[in-house]
Amino acid sequence: NPVNFYTAFYEYQRKAGDFIHSPKLCLPGSGWFIEKNGVRNLPYLEKGHNASGGLKFNELVMNKNDVRQLAYYWYQGRGRNFTNEFAAKFYMVWDGVWRRRTDGALVRLIMPLGRNESLQDARRTLDSFAVEVAQELENYLP
């Protein structure tokens, strides 16, 4: 199955509407019903990436009109990886005061689930893609 890869980078997050918002809000707003919502962790493939040693992300299983999808998303930037919107906003303010930086990115991956495809099979595909994307983005996101 194809993977929809989307990332939004914000150089400055200051004004209302000028900051990253959660897919947990916009996806249901466009008609998607969230069946499952959780946080997962994956180890990185190579050493030397991200001091935490891996990728932490939100996982959503959602459906709309008999179509099911698996979605992963996280916030990345300023040397950090977040799954919690409130923690991301707290550190945005913290870094704005102490580092004079408010840049950051939302990374979102969505993959349709086949009719007879198990969640475990879909995860195998999306897990490896997510880890590679996160590692590669470290080269581009400040």
Tab-separated table of N, CA and C in Angstrom:
chain	number	residue	atom	x	y	z
A	1	ASN	N	0.830	-1.202	0.000
A	1	ASN	CA	0.000	0.000	0.000
A	1	ASN	C	0.864	1.252	0.000
A	2	PRO	N	0.384	2.305	-0.636
A	2	PRO	CA	1.128	3.560	-0.625
A	2	PRO	C	1.094	4.191	0.774
A	3	VAL	N	2.098	4.994	1.057
A	3	VAL	CA	2.156	5.724	2.320
A	3	VAL	C	2.075	7.207	1.993
A	4	ASN	N	1.156	7.905	2.637
A	4	ASN	CA	1.046	9.347	2.496
A	4	ASN	C	1.964	9.967	3.536
A	5	PHE	N	3.017	10.651	3.071
A	5	PHE	CA	3.983	11.290	3.954
A	5	PHE	C	3.746	12.790	3.906
A	6	TYR	N	3.514	13.373	5.066
A	6	TYR	CA	3.274	14.810	5.161
A	6	TYR	C	4.084	15.367	6.318
A	7	THR	N	4.777	16.455	6.073
A	7	THR	CA	5.428	17.170	7.162
A	7	THR	C	5.210	18.661	6.959
A	8	ALA	N	4.917	19.334	8.047
A	8	ALA	CA	4.737	20.788	8.027
A	8	ALA	C	5.787	21.381	8.949
A	9	PHE	N	6.639	22.213	8.392
A	9	PHE	CA	7.681	22.870	9.188
A	9	PHE	C	7.285	24.316	9.402
A	10	TYR	N	7.391	24.750	10.641
A	10	TYR	CA	7.123	26.138	11.004
A	10	TYR	C	8.430	26.753	11.493
A	11	GLU	N	8.881	27.795	10.800
A	11	GLU	CA	10.109	28.458	11.226
A	11	GLU	C	9.870	29.244	12.519
A	12	TYR	N	8.680	29.847	12.616
A	12	TYR	CA	8.283	30.584	13.823
A	12	TYR	C	6.867	30.174	14.200
A	13	GLN	N	6.626	29.931	15.454
A	13	GLN	CA	5.286	29.642	15.956
A	13	GLN	C	4.981	30.690	17.022
A	14	ARG	N	4.242	31.710	16.637
A	14	ARG	CA	4.013	32.809	17.572
A	14	ARG	C	2.545	33.191	17.696
A	15	LYS	N	1.874	33.455	16.600
A	15	LYS	CA	0.515	33.985	16.639
A	15	LYS	C	-0.502	32.846	16.629
A	16	ALA	N	-1.725	33.185	17.014
A	16	ALA	CA	-2.822	32.218	16.937
A	16	ALA	C	-2.951	31.758	15.482
A	17	GLY	N	-3.062	30.476	15.294
A	17	GLY	CA	-3.157	29.905	13.953
A	17	GLY	C	-1.812	29.709	13.283
A	18	ASP	N	-0.757	30.184	13.919
A	18	ASP	CA	0.581	30.088	13.353
A	18	ASP	C	1.410	29.066	14.131
A	19	PHE	N	0.776	27.940	14.458
A	19	PHE	CA	1.468	26.909	15.213
A	19	PHE	C	0.921	25.540	14.801
A	20	ILE	N	1.652	24.522	15.156
A	20	ILE	CA	1.295	23.152	14.806
A	20	ILE	C	0.069	22.724	15.599
A	21	HIS	N	-0.873	22.073	14.921
A	21	HIS	CA	-2.036	21.535	15.627
A	21	HIS	C	-2.095	20.023	15.447
A	22	SER	N	-2.851	19.377	16.296
A	22	SER	CA	-2.884	17.923	16.363
A	22	SER	C	-3.773	17.292	15.293
A	23	PRO	N	-3.289	16.223	14.649
A	23	PRO	CA	-4.151	15.453	13.749
A	23	PRO	C	-5.357	14.835	14.465
A	24	LYS	N	-5.245	14.668	15.793
A	24	LYS	CA	-6.395	14.154	16.552
A	24	LYS	C	-7.574	15.108	16.474
A	25	LEU	N	-7.327	16.352	16.115
A	25	LEU	CA	-8.393	17.341	15.961
A	25	LEU	C	-8.854	17.462	14.519
A	26	CYS	N	-7.908	17.551	13.580
A	26	CYS	CA	-8.302	17.810	12.197
A	26	CYS	C	-8.831	16.569	11.471
A	27	LEU	N	-8.329	15.379	11.791
A	27	LEU	CA	-8.825	14.180	11.094
A	27	LEU	C	-10.290	13.887	11.437
A	28	PRO	N	-10.692	13.893	12.718
A	28	PRO	CA	-12.127	13.732	13.013
A	28	PRO	C	-12.959	14.878	12.430
A	29	GLY	N	-12.376	16.070	12.352
A	29	GLY	CA	-13.076	17.203	11.763
A	29	GLY	C	-13.377	17.014	10.290
A	30	SER	N	-12.611	16.140	9.623
A	30	SER	CA	-12.874	15.849	8.213
A	30	SER	C	-13.611	14.520	8.034
A	31	GLY	N	-14.198	14.009	9.134
A	31	GLY	CA	-15.075	12.842	9.036
A	31	GLY	C	-14.483	11.506	9.422
A	32	TRP	N	-13.224	11.453	9.838
A	32	TRP	CA	-12.593	10.194	10.229
A	32	TRP	C	-12.945	9.861	11.671
A	33	PHE	N	-13.332	8.621	11.904
A	33	PHE	CA	-13.613	8.125	13.249
A	33	PHE	C	-12.376	7.399	13.762
A	34	ILE	N	-11.875	7.791	14.932
A	34	ILE	CA	-10.678	7.164	15.493
A	34	ILE	C	-11.095	5.939	16.307
A	35	GLU	N	-10.707	4.760	15.810
A	35	GLU	CA	-11.006	3.484	16.476
A	35	GLU	C	-10.025	3.204	17.606
A	36	LYS	N	-8.766	3.550	17.374
A	36	LYS	CA	-7.696	3.218	18.314
A	36	LYS	C	-6.714	4.377	18.339
A	37	ASN	N	-6.253	4.693	19.543
A	37	ASN	CA	-5.337	5.808	19.722
A	37	ASN	C	-4.332	5.409	20.787
A	38	GLY	N	-3.050	5.492	20.484
A	38	GLY	CA	-2.036	5.134	21.464
A	38	GLY	C	-0.686	5.716	21.099
A	39	VAL	N	0.279	5.499	21.984
A	39	VAL	CA	1.650	5.957	21.769
A	39	VAL	C	2.543	4.728	21.682
A	40	ARG	N	3.466	4.738	20.719
A	40	ARG	CA	4.398	3.626	20.555
A	40	ARG	C	5.822	4.155	20.451
A	41	ASN	N	6.780	3.262	20.667
A	41	ASN	CA	8.206	3.567	20.562
A	41	ASN	C	8.864	2.551	19.650
A	42	LEU	N	9.788	3.028	18.837
A	42	LEU	CA	10.574	2.141	17.974
A	42	LEU	C	12.047	2.508	18.108
A	43	PRO	N	12.926	1.520	18.166
A	43	PRO	CA	14.362	1.836	18.203
A	43	PRO	C	14.829	2.304	16.835
A	44	TYR	N	15.868	3.147	16.830
A	44	TYR	CA	16.466	3.561	15.571
A	44	TYR	C	17.321	2.432	15.017
A	45	LEU	N	17.479	2.444	13.701
A	45	LEU	CA	18.236	1.393	13.026
A	45	LEU	C	19.735	1.561	13.216
A	46	GLU	N	20.185	2.805	13.324
A	46	GLU	CA	21.615	3.090	13.442
A	46	GLU	C	21.873	3.862	14.722
A	47	LYS	N	23.028	3.669	15.278
A	47	LYS	CA	23.418	4.446	16.457
A	47	LYS	C	23.800	5.856	16.016
A	48	GLY	N	23.771	6.786	16.957
A	48	GLY	CA	24.162	8.154	16.653
A	48	GLY	C	23.006	9.060	16.305
A	49	HIS	N	21.788	8.527	16.245
A	49	HIS	CA	20.617	9.346	15.969
A	49	HIS	C	19.834	9.537	17.251
A	50	ASN	N	19.452	10.770	17.526
A	50	ASN	CA	18.558	11.117	18.619
A	50	ASN	C	19.022	10.503	19.937
A	51	ALA	N	19.327	11.332	20.882
A	51	ALA	CA	19.871	10.877	22.171
A	51	ALA	C	18.936	9.910	22.891
A	52	SER	N	17.639	10.010	22.621
A	52	SER	CA	16.697	9.119	23.296
A	52	SER	C	16.771	7.696	22.750
A	53	GLY	N	17.445	7.518	21.624
A	53	GLY	CA	17.656	6.176	21.090
A	53	GLY	C	16.549	5.626	20.228
A	54	GLY	N	15.555	6.436	19.910
A	54	GLY	CA	14.503	5.909	19.068
A	54	GLY	C	13.438	6.930	18.759
A	55	LEU	N	12.382	6.440	18.153
A	55	LEU	CA	11.269	7.279	17.730
A	55	LEU	C	10.051	6.973	18.591
A	56	LYS	N	9.472	8.013	19.133
A	56	LYS	CA	8.221	7.903	19.886
A	56	LYS	C	7.158	8.601	19.045
A	57	PHE	N	6.006	7.954	18.833
A	57	PHE	CA	4.983	8.522	17.959
A	57	PHE	C	3.585	8.129	18.412
A	58	ASN	N	2.608	8.881	17.928
A	58	ASN	CA	1.196	8.569	18.150
A	58	ASN	C	0.736	7.657	17.025
A	59	GLU	N	-0.067	6.668	17.389
A	59	GLU	CA	-0.631	5.755	16.392
A	59	GLU	C	-2.147	5.874	16.445
A	60	LEU	N	-2.752	6.043	15.271
A	60	LEU	CA	-4.207	6.089	15.150
A	60	LEU	C	-4.656	5.038	14.149
A	61	VAL	N	-5.710	4.323	14.481
A	61	VAL	CA	-6.409	3.491	13.507
A	61	VAL	C	-7.752	4.180	13.335
A	62	MET	N	-8.079	4.515	12.089
A	62	MET	CA	-9.295	5.293	11.857
A	62	MET	C	-10.054	4.761	10.656
A	63	ASN	N	-11.341	5.122	10.600
A	63	ASN	CA	-12.157	4.696	9.467
A	63	ASN	C	-13.130	5.782	9.057
A	64	LYS	N	-13.523	5.676	7.781
A	64	LYS	CA	-14.489	6.604	7.195
A	64	LYS	C	-15.066	5.916	5.964
A	65	ASN	N	-16.360	5.763	5.924
A	65	ASN	CA	-17.031	5.146	4.765
A	65	ASN	C	-16.421	3.791	4.393
A	66	ASP	N	-16.242	2.920	5.364
A	66	ASP	CA	-15.696	1.573	5.166
A	66	ASP	C	-14.241	1.546	4.701
A	67	VAL	N	-13.526	2.646	4.825
A	67	VAL	CA	-12.105	2.701	4.520
A	67	VAL	C	-11.371	2.842	5.849
A	68	ARG	N	-10.395	1.963	6.085
A	68	ARG	CA	-9.603	2.026	7.321
A	68	ARG	C	-8.192	2.461	6.980
A	69	GLN	N	-7.606	3.228	7.897
A	69	GLN	CA	-6.246	3.706	7.697
A	69	GLN	C	-5.469	3.627	9.005
A	70	LEU	N	-4.165	3.467	8.858
A	70	LEU	CA	-3.247	3.496	9.977
A	70	LEU	C	-2.451	4.787	9.847
A	71	ALA	N	-2.405	5.566	10.920
A	71	ALA	CA	-1.693	6.843	10.884
A	71	ALA	C	-0.707	6.919	12.041
A	72	TYR	N	0.456	7.467	11.759
A	72	TYR	CA	1.467	7.772	12.771
A	72	TYR	C	1.718	9.268	12.680
A	73	TYR	N	1.924	9.910	13.827
A	73	TYR	CA	2.361	11.298	13.795
A	73	TYR	C	3.136	11.641	15.052
A	74	TRP	N	4.018	12.621	14.896
A	74	TRP	CA	4.814	13.114	16.015
A	74	TRP	C	5.274	14.529	15.682
A	75	TYR	N	5.794	15.189	16.691
A	75	TYR	CA	6.344	16.536	16.557
A	75	TYR	C	7.859	16.412	16.670
A	76	GLN	N	8.571	17.045	15.753
A	76	GLN	CA	10.014	16.897	15.714
A	76	GLN	C	10.667	18.251	15.469
A	77	GLY	N	11.752	18.495	16.170
A	77	GLY	CA	12.501	19.722	15.962
A	77	GLY	C	13.196	20.181	17.222
A	78	ARG	N	14.158	21.073	17.060
A	78	ARG	CA	14.954	21.608	18.159
A	78	ARG	C	15.584	20.484	18.975
A	79	GLY	N	15.928	19.373	18.276
A	79	GLY	CA	16.591	18.243	18.926
A	79	GLY	C	15.677	17.376	19.766
A	80	ARG	N	14.368	17.517	19.583
A	80	ARG	CA	13.424	16.748	20.400
A	80	ARG	C	12.385	16.049	19.531
A	81	ASN	N	11.771	15.034	20.121
A	81	ASN	CA	10.691	14.270	19.492
A	81	ASN	C	9.571	14.180	20.531
A	82	PHE	N	8.367	14.684	20.177
A	82	PHE	CA	7.231	14.696	21.105
A	82	PHE	C	6.035	13.961	20.538
A	83	THR	N	5.237	13.391	21.424
A	83	THR	CA	3.942	12.843	21.039
A	83	THR	C	2.816	13.647	21.671
A	84	ASN	N	3.116	14.360	22.729
A	84	ASN	CA	2.110	15.091	23.482
A	84	ASN	C	2.081	16.553	23.032
A	85	GLU	N	0.896	17.006	22.625
A	85	GLU	CA	0.737	18.368	22.128
A	85	GLU	C	1.088	19.408	23.187
A	86	PHE	N	0.712	19.134	24.450
A	86	PHE	CA	0.966	20.099	25.516
A	86	PHE	C	2.460	20.198	25.827
A	87	ALA	N	3.157	19.075	25.812
A	87	ALA	CA	4.611	19.101	26.025
A	87	ALA	C	5.297	19.836	24.878
A	88	ALA	N	4.837	19.613	23.654
A	88	ALA	CA	5.428	20.304	22.498
A	88	ALA	C	5.236	21.809	22.625
A	89	LYS	N	4.058	22.234	23.059
A	89	LYS	CA	3.807	23.675	23.227
A	89	LYS	C	4.621	24.242	24.394
A	90	PHE	N	4.713	23.487	25.500
A	90	PHE	CA	5.508	23.948	26.638
A	90	PHE	C	6.951	24.191	26.215
A	91	TYR	N	7.544	23.215	25.523
A	91	TYR	CA	8.939	23.367	25.106
A	91	TYR	C	9.110	24.403	23.998
A	92	MET	N	8.048	24.647	23.229
A	92	MET	CA	8.121	25.722	22.245
A	92	MET	C	8.282	27.062	22.976
A	93	VAL	N	7.489	27.268	24.029
A	93	VAL	CA	7.600	28.502	24.813
A	93	VAL	C	8.950	28.551	25.527
A	94	TRP	N	9.330	27.438	26.147
A	94	TRP	CA	10.616	27.352	26.865
A	94	TRP	C	11.784	27.691	25.933
A	95	ASP	N	11.794	27.039	24.777
A	95	ASP	CA	12.873	27.284	23.819
A	95	ASP	C	12.804	28.699	23.243
A	96	GLY	N	11.597	29.249	23.134
A	96	GLY	CA	11.460	30.623	22.669
A	96	GLY	C	12.116	31.601	23.628
A	97	VAL	N	11.969	31.338	24.928
A	97	VAL	CA	12.570	32.212	25.935
A	97	VAL	C	14.065	31.961	26.054
A	98	TRP	N	14.468	30.708	26.201
A	98	TRP	CA	15.865	30.387	26.509
A	98	TRP	C	16.753	30.192	25.289
A	99	ARG	N	16.194	29.740	24.184
A	99	ARG	CA	17.012	29.526	22.983
A	99	ARG	C	16.713	30.540	21.884
A	100	ARG	N	15.630	31.293	22.073
A	100	ARG	CA	15.135	32.234	21.061
A	100	ARG	C	14.772	31.503	19.764
A	101	ARG	N	14.150	30.343	19.920
A	101	ARG	CA	13.720	29.532	18.775
A	101	ARG	C	12.340	28.963	19.064
A	102	THR	N	11.467	28.999	18.067
A	102	THR	CA	10.150	28.372	18.200
A	102	THR	C	9.847	27.466	17.015
A	103	ASP	N	10.869	27.164	16.207
A	103	ASP	CA	10.668	26.325	15.030
A	103	ASP	C	10.274	24.905	15.441
A	104	GLY	N	9.634	24.210	14.528
A	104	GLY	CA	9.259	22.823	14.782
A	104	GLY	C	8.472	22.256	13.618
A	105	ALA	N	8.272	20.955	13.651
A	105	ALA	CA	7.585	20.287	12.555
A	105	ALA	C	6.610	19.238	13.077
A	106	LEU	N	5.570	19.047	12.314
A	106	LEU	CA	4.652	17.933	12.502
A	106	LEU	C	4.977	16.940	11.400
A	107	VAL	N	5.123	15.670	11.766
A	107	VAL	CA	5.359	14.614	10.777
A	107	VAL	C	4.186	13.657	10.869
A	108	ARG	N	3.562	13.381	9.725
A	108	ARG	CA	2.388	12.499	9.702
A	108	ARG	C	2.508	11.500	8.557
A	109	LEU	N	2.289	10.231	8.870
A	109	LEU	CA	2.289	9.154	7.883
A	109	LEU	C	0.932	8.465	7.941
A	110	ILE	N	0.317	8.248	6.786
A	110	ILE	CA	-0.973	7.554	6.736
A	110	ILE	C	-0.902	6.484	5.663
A	111	MET	N	-1.375	5.291	6.018
A	111	MET	CA	-1.379	4.170	5.085
A	111	MET	C	-2.747	3.500	5.119
A	112	PRO	N	-3.375	3.301	3.959
A	112	PRO	CA	-4.643	2.581	3.946
A	112	PRO	C	-4.446	1.122	4.347
A	113	LEU	N	-5.421	0.586	5.046
A	113	LEU	CA	-5.390	-0.831	5.426
A	113	LEU	C	-6.235	-1.613	4.424
A	114	GLY	N	-5.656	-2.660	3.861
A	114	GLY	CA	-6.413	-3.509	2.944
A	114	GLY	C	-7.534	-4.232	3.674
A	115	ARG	N	-8.526	-4.671	2.949
A	115	ARG	CA	-9.691	-5.346	3.551
A	115	ARG	C	-9.305	-6.491	4.489
A	116	ASN	N	-8.360	-7.299	4.067
A	116	ASN	CA	-7.966	-8.461	4.871
A	116	ASN	C	-6.597	-8.283	5.518
A	117	GLU	N	-6.093	-7.052	5.525
A	117	GLU	CA	-4.772	-6.798	6.088
A	117	GLU	C	-4.865	-6.615	7.598
A	118	SER	N	-4.011	-7.313	8.313
A	118	SER	CA	-4.013	-7.184	9.770
A	118	SER	C	-3.253	-5.921	10.177
A	119	LEU	N	-3.551	-5.445	11.359
A	119	LEU	CA	-2.854	-4.283	11.897
A	119	LEU	C	-1.365	-4.579	12.032
A	120	GLN	N	-1.016	-5.786	12.437
A	120	GLN	CA	0.395	-6.169	12.584
A	120	GLN	C	1.141	-6.112	11.250
A	121	ASP	N	0.515	-6.573	10.174
A	121	ASP	CA	1.147	-6.510	8.851
A	121	ASP	C	1.378	-5.063	8.422
A	122	ALA	N	0.369	-4.224	8.633
A	122	ALA	CA	0.496	-2.813	8.260
A	122	ALA	C	1.580	-2.139	9.094
A	123	ARG	N	1.627	-2.468	10.381
A	123	ARG	CA	2.656	-1.887	11.254
A	123	ARG	C	4.063	-2.239	10.771
A	124	ARG	N	4.267	-3.459	10.300
A	124	ARG	CA	5.599	-3.853	9.822
A	124	ARG	C	6.070	-2.916	8.710
A	125	THR	N	5.175	-2.595	7.812
A	125	THR	CA	5.522	-1.692	6.709
A	125	THR	C	5.742	-0.268	7.209
A	126	LEU	N	4.787	0.244	7.985
A	126	LEU	CA	4.851	1.642	8.395
A	126	LEU	C	5.921	1.895	9.456
A	127	ASP	N	6.195	0.913	10.306
A	127	ASP	CA	7.238	1.075	11.331
A	127	ASP	C	8.599	1.371	10.704
A	128	SER	N	8.990	0.558	9.735
A	128	SER	CA	10.316	0.751	9.137
A	128	SER	C	10.377	2.068	8.374
A	129	PHE	N	9.295	2.430	7.709
A	129	PHE	CA	9.255	3.696	6.981
A	129	PHE	C	9.360	4.872	7.958
A	130	ALA	N	8.642	4.804	9.070
A	130	ALA	CA	8.646	5.881	10.068
A	130	ALA	C	10.041	6.108	10.642
A	131	VAL	N	10.730	5.037	10.964
A	131	VAL	CA	12.071	5.159	11.531
A	131	VAL	C	13.022	5.796	10.518
A	132	GLU	N	12.953	5.365	9.270
A	132	GLU	CA	13.818	5.946	8.244
A	132	GLU	C	13.512	7.415	8.013
A	133	VAL	N	12.219	7.763	7.994
A	133	VAL	CA	11.826	9.166	7.814
A	133	VAL	C	12.347	10.016	8.960
A	134	ALA	N	12.160	9.575	10.200
A	134	ALA	CA	12.605	10.347	11.364
A	134	ALA	C	14.110	10.553	11.346
A	135	GLN	N	14.838	9.510	11.024
A	135	GLN	CA	16.301	9.621	10.964
A	135	GLN	C	16.726	10.590	9.858
A	136	GLU	N	16.100	10.513	8.713
A	136	GLU	CA	16.456	11.400	7.603
A	136	GLU	C	16.092	12.845	7.914
A	137	LEU	N	14.957	13.060	8.572
A	137	LEU	CA	14.546	14.426	8.886
A	137	LEU	C	15.493	15.098	9.867
A	138	GLU	N	16.201	14.331	10.679
A	138	GLU	CA	17.187	14.928	11.575
A	138	GLU	C	18.255	15.690	10.807
A	139	ASN	N	18.468	15.327	9.542
A	139	ASN	CA	19.445	16.017	8.702
A	139	ASN	C	18.906	17.356	8.166
A	140	TYR	N	17.592	17.561	8.234
A	140	TYR	CA	16.977	18.750	7.638
A	140	TYR	C	16.293	19.656	8.654
A	141	LEU	N	15.812	19.108	9.739
A	141	LEU	CA	15.115	19.924	10.733
A	141	LEU	C	16.113	20.420	11.775
A	142	PRO	N	16.124	21.722	12.004
A	142	PRO	CA	17.081	22.267	12.976
A	142	PRO	C	16.750	21.833	14.402
